[in-house]
Amino acid sequence: MWHQSFGLLGKSYAHDTTGSFFLGKWLRVPLYPVSLCSAVVDVAIQDYVADVAAELIYQNKSQTSTEVLFVFPLGPHMAIYSFQARSEDAKVHAVLQDELSVPPCPSQVQQPHEATGGWENLEYLRDQSEYPGEAFACFLGTLSPGREVVVTLRYVQELPREPDGAARFVLSPTLNPYGTLYVWNCRTSKLHYSLLLTASLQSPRGVVDVQANFALTPLIYTAQDHSTAQAPLLQVSLAGSPQCHHDLELLVYYGDPTAVSAVVEKGDPEAPPGSLLGDPMVLVTLAPSIPEAVPGQRQSGEFIFLLNTTFLEHAQDSLLFLLKSLPLGCYFNIYCYEETSVGIYSQSVEYTQDNLTEAMRRIPSTGSSLGDSNLLETLRSVYNTPRPHRHPRQLFIFMAGLPPDVEAIAAEVCRHRNSHRCFSFCFSEDSAALAMALAKETGGEAAYVSSDSSRSLVVLKCLKQALKPAAEGVSLSWTLPRGLEVEVLGGTPQSIFQGQHNLLYAQIHGQAQDTTVAKGVMTLQYSLDGQDVTYTIEFPLCPQGDGRLAGHRLAARCLMKRLLPESVSGSGEEPRHRAVEISLTSGIICPFTSYVGVRTPQRVTWYQRPLALLPPRQSLIPCQIVELRGSRISSCYPKSIWVPPGWLTAVRASWLALRQLTHDIAALPQRRACSKACKPPPPLFSSLKYVDPMEFGLCSSTLWRWCPEAAAKCQELVALQNADGSWALSSGLASVLEVDEDEIKGKMPDEVMEPSIWATVMAVTWLHRHDEYYQDLCELLEAKAVTWLCSQAVSQLDKCLETANTLLGSSVKPSVFRL
């Protein structure tokens, strides 16, 4: 295997007896990286958008000619818009074309010649790479010993926003191949290349600071208000042992992080007015400051559960914990979508004890009598149902296998992505890709749910994420001179949850009638904890810029994503034609376009008679976005659904995060109850690598296998809890606590006027007595119970806890009850 940074990969070939070249099969000859001599990288960062231009020079330092393949891994929210390579013999450039059209310049272009071995090169790369995710791959032909090839690459990327407001840029490993290289399957720790990294930074809030994990040169501010800055950040020559063994990372800090910011990017002067590239683009970042929610408090939100028959048959315990953990103040509904597309309630109802009891009664115990409904019909039914005012909608979707109409399901969710979040749970590997796609598209999470009782831990972990507070009723309004109007491409999200930020693209169309007005005004409004919040900022109508159009190209990617559901839903050919047009003009690939490599010889050919020049003879070569099979997720995902470049990389990162989560959860009972007697869970993979869901589903050290009797009692206790978090003093509670009911009543402190207060203290104390089993399962339940107790009788809790500890033989501390 080779290092995941990729770059230029090569394989040698030999002469046959006739003097012609013989191409060895890539399935037999190992790939090895061609030496990188130098890299010049120029980065332009505008708030949270980056445009990267790189020139890479490779040299074949082996003694044999080599056929080379350039491979560039695509990270999340990244898109290539220009690629070319040139050597002494030929020039190769990547061209986008409509998949339904004929090859470009048919009179001048030949089909791929036999020397390229067809697409076997890329097939080998798919099968053998350790790097899981998409990569841009282009076959460059033959490189003779000592010869160089110069690769020029340009791409755009949305940058993540750190919690402190910084924009985080990481240099791609291909542009900085730190660590170990693989040459002819022999490792070497020596690097011989130079790297020059320069960056220009722009923000109307001003560039305050730049931090990096490497030595920086001083910033040079090119504007008095510090809104732009530029500097050669890094210039080193690396030889011998590598100077750094980590990604090169920049953190760019801007002045006064606020809930909204806007950067205006001028259009391309050569593009026609009114076109996507021709008109100015406003890059809007929405990042409201949302405080932490107090666990157990009343909370807004609409939670809709879409259950399949497998979940109904095998996960009644998980459903119990899920419903009992919901907070007061929210709304909920349940759909059993393989039974009917209609919910248990005609529309979501408030979370109360009566509504919860009725919902539990209506849920079928099994799903043996399958109806004609399916997930698609149920989703449409949900989307056609109005949601409660100021309650952000979140769906919990459970899937056993790959449902029918996958393309339509993905398109339906994509169409409504601004109005909700999806938390997807798959019981089988064939539905994993769809689960991940729905979650990623809407900003939710996905999880593989194993067949044992550990599913409750995974589901509740996602519920905790869903319970984060949100800014609701998000809206943008614009004040512009007469003659101008704004179009927000892709729409505005209705809710923004804590820890999220949204990057929107708004284009200014038209011609201002009053040219003396130099600024426009944007107003952000939303509701937080029932209070209306408003932010207003100004932005220039005549922006400056370097003309690199990073925002325009990412906006094109966003717009093409919006056109996809319309094309899938049968809205005619117009959405497809529009997407193809945008793709070809912006250079960003879309579902209906594909790359083709065009190779043009550099050397001149002469006629023998008469003297004349032949025009260069072009040929097509393999060039495409390759889905590297670090995962079977990509193979089961329907090809008719567009997976944007970089999406699978983000999916793999989510799988790794989930794997970390599941191992942490699985290890909790082990650390608390098993001590040193049990074998620890296997270590995590150290690099981005696909992990089979069956390998990290919680199968080795789960709660229920440690103490099934205690697990059954926990379920009994949870079933007795009321929606407000309290327990009633009953024989059922006494049975779970293994204390005589009369004794419980007789030990109730005299200060307690309400038996449910004493019962709830007893229940919470019992849970903490067995917290090695129940802490993670019952965290939300307990928080709701303690909140209820604090609202009822704070002064009585000390005496109740003291008596409960004596009765149950425990030593629970007052801090559990917030005392």
CSV table of C-alpha atoms in Angstrom, one decimal, residues 389-567:
chain,number,residue,atom,x,y,z
A,389,HIS,CA,-44.8,27.1,15.8
A,390,ARG,CA,-41.2,27.6,17.0
A,391,HIS,CA,-40.6,23.9,17.5
A,392,PRO,CA,-37.7,22.7,15.2
A,393,ARG,CA,-38.5,19.5,13.5
A,394,GLN,CA,-36.2,16.4,13.9
A,395,LEU,CA,-36.9,13.0,12.4
A,396,PHE,CA,-35.6,9.7,13.8
A,397,ILE,CA,-35.7,7.2,11.0
A,398,PHE,CA,-35.1,3.5,11.6
A,399,MET,CA,-34.3,1.2,8.6
A,400,ALA,CA,-33.7,-2.6,8.5
A,401,GLY,CA,-32.9,-3.0,4.9
A,402,LEU,CA,-32.6,-0.9,1.8
A,403,PRO,CA,-36.1,0.5,1.2
A,404,PRO,CA,-37.6,0.8,-2.3
A,405,ASP,CA,-37.5,4.1,-4.2
A,406,VAL,CA,-34.1,5.1,-2.8
A,407,GLU,CA,-33.6,7.9,-5.3
A,408,ALA,CA,-37.0,9.4,-4.6
A,409,ILE,CA,-36.4,9.2,-0.8
A,410,ALA,CA,-33.1,11.0,-1.0
A,411,ALA,CA,-34.6,13.6,-3.3
A,412,GLU,CA,-37.6,14.1,-1.0
A,413,VAL,CA,-35.3,14.7,2.0
A,414,CYS,CA,-33.0,17.0,0.0
A,415,ARG,CA,-36.0,19.1,-1.0
A,416,HIS,CA,-37.0,19.7,2.6
A,417,ARG,CA,-33.4,19.8,4.1
A,418,ASN,CA,-33.9,23.4,5.3
A,419,SER,CA,-36.9,22.6,7.5
A,420,HIS,CA,-35.6,19.7,9.6
A,421,ARG,CA,-32.8,17.3,10.7
A,422,CYS,CA,-32.6,13.6,10.3
A,423,PHE,CA,-31.2,11.1,12.7
A,424,SER,CA,-30.9,7.8,10.8
A,425,PHE,CA,-30.4,4.3,12.3
A,426,CYS,CA,-29.7,1.3,10.1
A,427,PHE,CA,-30.0,-2.3,11.2
A,428,SER,CA,-28.2,-3.7,8.2
A,429,GLU,CA,-25.3,-2.7,6.1
A,430,ASP,CA,-27.2,-2.4,2.8
A,431,SER,CA,-29.1,0.6,4.3
A,432,ALA,CA,-26.0,2.3,5.7
A,433,ALA,CA,-25.4,4.5,2.7
A,434,LEU,CA,-28.9,5.9,2.7
A,435,ALA,CA,-28.9,6.5,6.4
A,436,MET,CA,-25.6,8.4,6.2
A,437,ALA,CA,-26.9,10.4,3.2
A,438,LEU,CA,-30.1,11.5,4.9
A,439,ALA,CA,-28.3,12.5,8.0
A,440,LYS,CA,-25.5,14.4,6.2
A,441,GLU,CA,-27.9,16.2,3.9
A,442,THR,CA,-29.9,17.7,6.9
A,443,GLY,CA,-27.1,18.2,9.4
A,444,GLY,CA,-28.1,15.2,11.6
A,445,GLU,CA,-26.3,12.0,12.5
A,446,ALA,CA,-26.4,8.4,11.5
A,447,ALA,CA,-25.7,5.2,13.5
A,448,TYR,CA,-25.5,1.5,12.9
A,449,VAL,CA,-27.7,-0.2,15.4
A,450,SER,CA,-26.6,-3.7,16.4
A,451,SER,CA,-29.1,-6.5,17.1
A,452,ASP,CA,-28.6,-6.6,20.9
A,453,SER,CA,-29.8,-4.3,23.6
A,454,SER,CA,-26.8,-1.9,23.2
A,455,ARG,CA,-29.0,-0.2,20.6
A,456,SER,CA,-30.5,1.8,23.4
A,457,LEU,CA,-27.2,3.5,24.2
A,458,VAL,CA,-26.6,4.5,20.6
A,459,VAL,CA,-30.1,5.8,20.1
A,460,LEU,CA,-30.0,7.8,23.4
A,461,LYS,CA,-26.6,9.3,22.4
A,462,CYS,CA,-28.2,10.7,19.3
A,463,LEU,CA,-31.2,11.9,21.2
A,464,LYS,CA,-28.8,13.9,23.5
A,465,GLN,CA,-27.4,15.5,20.3
A,466,ALA,CA,-30.9,16.3,19.1
A,467,LEU,CA,-31.8,17.9,22.4
A,468,LYS,CA,-29.3,20.7,21.9
A,469,PRO,CA,-31.1,24.1,21.8
A,470,ALA,CA,-31.6,25.8,18.5
A,471,ALA,CA,-32.3,29.2,17.0
A,472,GLU,CA,-35.7,28.9,15.5
A,473,GLY,CA,-37.6,30.8,12.8
A,474,VAL,CA,-34.4,32.0,11.1
A,475,SER,CA,-35.0,34.5,8.3
A,476,LEU,CA,-33.0,37.0,6.3
A,477,SER,CA,-34.2,40.3,4.9
A,478,TRP,CA,-32.4,42.7,2.5
A,479,THR,CA,-32.5,46.4,2.0
A,480,LEU,CA,-31.0,47.4,-1.4
A,481,PRO,CA,-31.3,50.3,-3.8
A,482,ARG,CA,-34.1,50.2,-6.3
A,483,GLY,CA,-33.3,47.9,-9.2
A,484,LEU,CA,-31.4,45.3,-7.2
A,485,GLU,CA,-32.7,42.1,-5.7
A,486,VAL,CA,-31.2,39.2,-3.8
A,487,GLU,CA,-31.6,35.4,-4.5
A,488,VAL,CA,-30.5,33.1,-1.7
A,489,LEU,CA,-29.3,30.0,-3.6
A,490,GLY,CA,-30.4,26.8,-1.8
A,491,GLY,CA,-32.7,28.7,0.6
A,492,THR,CA,-32.3,29.6,4.3
A,493,PRO,CA,-32.5,27.0,7.1
A,494,GLN,CA,-35.4,27.4,9.4
A,495,SER,CA,-33.4,26.3,12.5
A,496,ILE,CA,-29.7,26.5,13.5
A,497,PHE,CA,-28.7,24.2,16.3
A,498,GLN,CA,-26.1,24.8,18.9
A,499,GLY,CA,-22.6,24.1,17.6
A,500,GLN,CA,-23.7,24.5,14.0
A,501,HIS,CA,-22.9,27.2,11.5
A,502,ASN,CA,-24.4,27.7,8.0
A,503,LEU,CA,-22.8,29.1,5.0
A,504,LEU,CA,-25.2,30.6,2.5
A,505,TYR,CA,-24.8,32.0,-1.0
A,506,ALA,CA,-26.9,35.0,-2.0
A,507,GLN,CA,-26.6,36.6,-5.4
A,508,ILE,CA,-27.3,40.2,-6.2
A,509,HIS,CA,-29.2,40.6,-9.5
A,510,GLY,CA,-30.1,43.7,-11.5
A,511,GLN,CA,-28.8,47.3,-12.0
A,512,ALA,CA,-29.1,49.9,-9.2
A,513,GLN,CA,-31.0,53.0,-10.3
A,514,ASP,CA,-29.3,55.1,-7.6
A,515,THR,CA,-25.6,54.6,-8.0
A,516,THR,CA,-24.8,56.9,-5.1
A,517,VAL,CA,-25.8,54.2,-2.6
A,518,ALA,CA,-22.7,52.2,-2.0
A,519,LYS,CA,-24.0,49.7,0.6
A,520,GLY,CA,-26.7,47.3,1.2
A,521,VAL,CA,-28.2,46.1,4.5
A,522,MET,CA,-28.9,42.5,5.6
A,523,THR,CA,-31.0,41.7,8.7
A,524,LEU,CA,-31.0,38.3,10.4
A,525,GLN,CA,-33.9,37.4,12.7
A,526,TYR,CA,-34.5,34.4,14.8
A,527,SER,CA,-36.1,33.2,18.1
A,528,LEU,CA,-34.1,31.9,21.0
A,529,ASP,CA,-35.9,30.6,24.2
A,530,GLY,CA,-39.0,32.5,23.1
A,531,GLN,CA,-37.1,35.8,22.6
A,532,ASP,CA,-36.8,37.5,19.3
A,533,VAL,CA,-33.2,38.3,18.2
A,534,THR,CA,-32.2,40.7,15.4
A,535,TYR,CA,-28.8,41.4,13.8
A,536,THR,CA,-28.2,44.0,11.1
A,537,ILE,CA,-25.0,44.4,9.0
A,538,GLU,CA,-24.0,46.4,6.0
A,539,PHE,CA,-22.1,45.2,3.0
A,540,PRO,CA,-20.6,47.0,-0.1
A,541,LEU,CA,-22.4,46.9,-3.4
A,542,CYS,CA,-19.2,47.5,-5.4
A,543,PRO,CA,-16.9,44.8,-4.0
A,544,GLN,CA,-13.2,44.5,-4.7
A,545,GLY,CA,-11.5,41.1,-5.2
A,546,ASP,CA,-8.9,39.0,-6.9
A,547,GLY,CA,-11.3,37.5,-9.4
A,548,ARG,CA,-10.8,33.9,-8.2
A,549,LEU,CA,-14.5,33.4,-7.8
A,550,ALA,CA,-14.3,30.9,-4.9
A,551,GLY,CA,-17.7,31.9,-3.6
A,552,HIS,CA,-19.3,31.7,-7.0
A,553,ARG,CA,-18.0,28.2,-7.6
A,554,LEU,CA,-19.2,26.9,-4.3
A,555,ALA,CA,-22.5,28.6,-4.9
A,556,ALA,CA,-22.7,26.7,-8.2
A,557,ARG,CA,-22.1,23.5,-6.3
A,558,CYS,CA,-24.9,24.5,-3.9
A,559,LEU,CA,-27.3,25.4,-6.7
A,560,MET,CA,-26.7,22.2,-8.6
A,561,LYS,CA,-27.4,20.3,-5.4
A,562,ARG,CA,-30.8,22.0,-5.2
A,563,LEU,CA,-31.6,21.2,-8.8
A,564,LEU,CA,-31.0,17.4,-8.2
A,565,PRO,CA,-34.4,16.7,-6.5
A,566,GLU,CA,-36.2,18.5,-9.2
A,567,SER,CA,-34.6,16.4,-11.9
